[in-house]
Short mmCIF file of C-alpha atoms in Angstrom, two decimals:
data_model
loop_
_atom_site.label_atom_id
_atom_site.label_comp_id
_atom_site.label_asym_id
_atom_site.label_seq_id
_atom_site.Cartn_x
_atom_site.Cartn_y
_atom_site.Cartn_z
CA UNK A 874 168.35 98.01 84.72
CA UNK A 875 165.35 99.84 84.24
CA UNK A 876 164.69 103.55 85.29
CA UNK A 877 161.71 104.71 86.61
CA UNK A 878 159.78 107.83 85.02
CA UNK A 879 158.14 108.97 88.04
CA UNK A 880 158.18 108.38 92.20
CA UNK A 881 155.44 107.90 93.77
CA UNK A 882 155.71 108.53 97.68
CA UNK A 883 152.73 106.60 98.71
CA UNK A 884 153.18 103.25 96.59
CA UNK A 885 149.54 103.79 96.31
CA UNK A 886 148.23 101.35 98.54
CA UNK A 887 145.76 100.93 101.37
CA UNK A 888 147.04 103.72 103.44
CA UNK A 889 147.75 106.40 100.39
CA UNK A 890 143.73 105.63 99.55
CA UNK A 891 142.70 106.22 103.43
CA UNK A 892 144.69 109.57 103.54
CA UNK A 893 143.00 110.70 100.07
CA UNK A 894 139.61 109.35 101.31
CA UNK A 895 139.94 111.31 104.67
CA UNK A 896 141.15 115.00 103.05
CA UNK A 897 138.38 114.37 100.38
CA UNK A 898 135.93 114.57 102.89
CA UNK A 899 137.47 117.33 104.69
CA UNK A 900 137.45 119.02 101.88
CA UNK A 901 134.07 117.92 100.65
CA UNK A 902 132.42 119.03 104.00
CA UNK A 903 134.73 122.51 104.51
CA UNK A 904 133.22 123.56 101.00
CA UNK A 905 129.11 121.77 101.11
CA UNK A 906 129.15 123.87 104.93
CA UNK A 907 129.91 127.04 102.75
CA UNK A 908 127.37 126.35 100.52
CA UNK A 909 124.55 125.12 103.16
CA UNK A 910 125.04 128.25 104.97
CA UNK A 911 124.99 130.56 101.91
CA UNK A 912 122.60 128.43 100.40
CA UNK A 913 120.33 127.87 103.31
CA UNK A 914 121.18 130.06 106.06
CA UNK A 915 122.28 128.76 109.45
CA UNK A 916 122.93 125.22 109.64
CA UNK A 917 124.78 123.26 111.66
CA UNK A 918 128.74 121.37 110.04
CA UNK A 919 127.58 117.98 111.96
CA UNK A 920 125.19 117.85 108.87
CA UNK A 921 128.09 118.63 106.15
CA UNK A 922 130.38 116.20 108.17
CA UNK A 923 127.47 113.16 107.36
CA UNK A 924 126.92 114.46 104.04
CA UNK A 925 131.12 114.49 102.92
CA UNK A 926 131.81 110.59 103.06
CA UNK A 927 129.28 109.59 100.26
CA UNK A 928 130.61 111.97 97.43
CA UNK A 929 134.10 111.45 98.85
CA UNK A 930 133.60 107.74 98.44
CA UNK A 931 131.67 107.67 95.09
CA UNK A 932 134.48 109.82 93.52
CA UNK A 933 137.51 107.38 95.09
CA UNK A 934 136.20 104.29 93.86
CA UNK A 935 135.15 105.38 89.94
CA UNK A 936 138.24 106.73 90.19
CA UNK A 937 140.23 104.12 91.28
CA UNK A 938 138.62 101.28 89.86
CA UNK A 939 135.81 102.61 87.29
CA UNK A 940 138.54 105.19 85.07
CA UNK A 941 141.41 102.92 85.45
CA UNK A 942 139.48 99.52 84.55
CA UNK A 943 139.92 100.74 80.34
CA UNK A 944 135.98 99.55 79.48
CA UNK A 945 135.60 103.50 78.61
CA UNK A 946 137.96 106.46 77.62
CA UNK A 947 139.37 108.62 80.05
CA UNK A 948 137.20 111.60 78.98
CA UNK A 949 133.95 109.41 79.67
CA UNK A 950 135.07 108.10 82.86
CA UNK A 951 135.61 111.80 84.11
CA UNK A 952 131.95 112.35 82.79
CA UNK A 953 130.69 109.33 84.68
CA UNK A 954 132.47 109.88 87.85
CA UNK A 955 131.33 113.70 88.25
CA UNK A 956 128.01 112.68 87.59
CA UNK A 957 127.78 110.11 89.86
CA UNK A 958 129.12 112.34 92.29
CA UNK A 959 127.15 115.06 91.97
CA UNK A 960 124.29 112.53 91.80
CA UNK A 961 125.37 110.57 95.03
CA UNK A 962 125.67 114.17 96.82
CA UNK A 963 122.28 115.20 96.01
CA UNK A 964 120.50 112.53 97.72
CA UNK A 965 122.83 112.62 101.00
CA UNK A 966 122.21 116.58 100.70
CA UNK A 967 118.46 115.65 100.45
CA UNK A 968 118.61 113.17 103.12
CA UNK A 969 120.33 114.41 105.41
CA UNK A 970 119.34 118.32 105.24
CA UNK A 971 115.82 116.60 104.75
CA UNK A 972 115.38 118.93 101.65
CA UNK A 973 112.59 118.38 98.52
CA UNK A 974 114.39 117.63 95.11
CA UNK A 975 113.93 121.28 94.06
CA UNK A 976 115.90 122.44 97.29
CA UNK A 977 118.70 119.55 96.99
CA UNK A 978 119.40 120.12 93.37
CA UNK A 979 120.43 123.85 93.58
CA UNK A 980 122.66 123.41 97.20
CA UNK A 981 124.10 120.29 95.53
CA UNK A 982 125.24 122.63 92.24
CA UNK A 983 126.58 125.10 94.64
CA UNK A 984 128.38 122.53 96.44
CA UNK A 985 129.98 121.55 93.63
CA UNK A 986 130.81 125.13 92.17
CA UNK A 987 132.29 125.82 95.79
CA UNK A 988 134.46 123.05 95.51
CA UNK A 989 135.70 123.53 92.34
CA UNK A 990 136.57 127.09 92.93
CA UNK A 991 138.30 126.22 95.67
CA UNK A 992 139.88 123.41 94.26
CA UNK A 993 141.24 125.45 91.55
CA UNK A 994 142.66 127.69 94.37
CA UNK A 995 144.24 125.16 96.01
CA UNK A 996 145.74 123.84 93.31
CA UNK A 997 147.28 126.74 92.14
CA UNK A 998 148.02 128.30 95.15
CA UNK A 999 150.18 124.90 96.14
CA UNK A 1000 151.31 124.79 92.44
CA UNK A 1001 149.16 121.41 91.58
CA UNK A 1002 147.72 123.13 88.53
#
């Protein structure tokens, strides 16, 4: 009989991936809003709501299928995957908020320093960290 090490509650399927997809970009919009509107001024959250999917989605996937694949170390894959992120946010930022490159690059760095301050927040506040 084997033991296991760890549970996992959501077997990691289909549905565990939908659920993580959908609070990413909750989160991803909550936090590029806060950034638009400091950033910018006032804008409307439809915008951030079209803008969330594509670094939610970018992040998922590398993730789930570039990190976990083994062709490159873990610390290279979490290189690749923020970059890609960040670089996959900045042209849905400049897109959709129909911002030049030198606009879009600075709200897509604040973006990400929002979310990772508030990730960090969140994650310690819920005891993740």
């Amino acid at each position: 009989m084997l033991l296991q090490s760890s549970v996992d509650i959501t077997g990691g399927g289909l549905l565990a991936l939908l659920v993580t997809f959908l609070l990413a970009t909750l989160f991803y919009a909550v936090t590029l809003h806060l950034a638009a509107t400091f950033f910018i001024g006032d804008v409307p959250s439809q915008r951030a709501a079209t803008v969330a999917p594509v670094p939610a989605l970018v992040s998922l996937l590398l993730q789930q299928y570039g990190i976990g694949s083994g062709i490159v170390s873990p610390g290279v894959g979490v290189l690749i995957t923020i970059g890609a992120t960040l670089l996959a946010d900045a042209i849905a930022i400049s897109f959709v908020y129909r911002l030049k490159w030198s606009s879009a690059i600075p709200l897509t760095l604040l973006h990400f320093t929002f979310a990772a301050v508030l990730g960090i927040a969140l994650g310690n506040l819920f005891g993740f960290i």
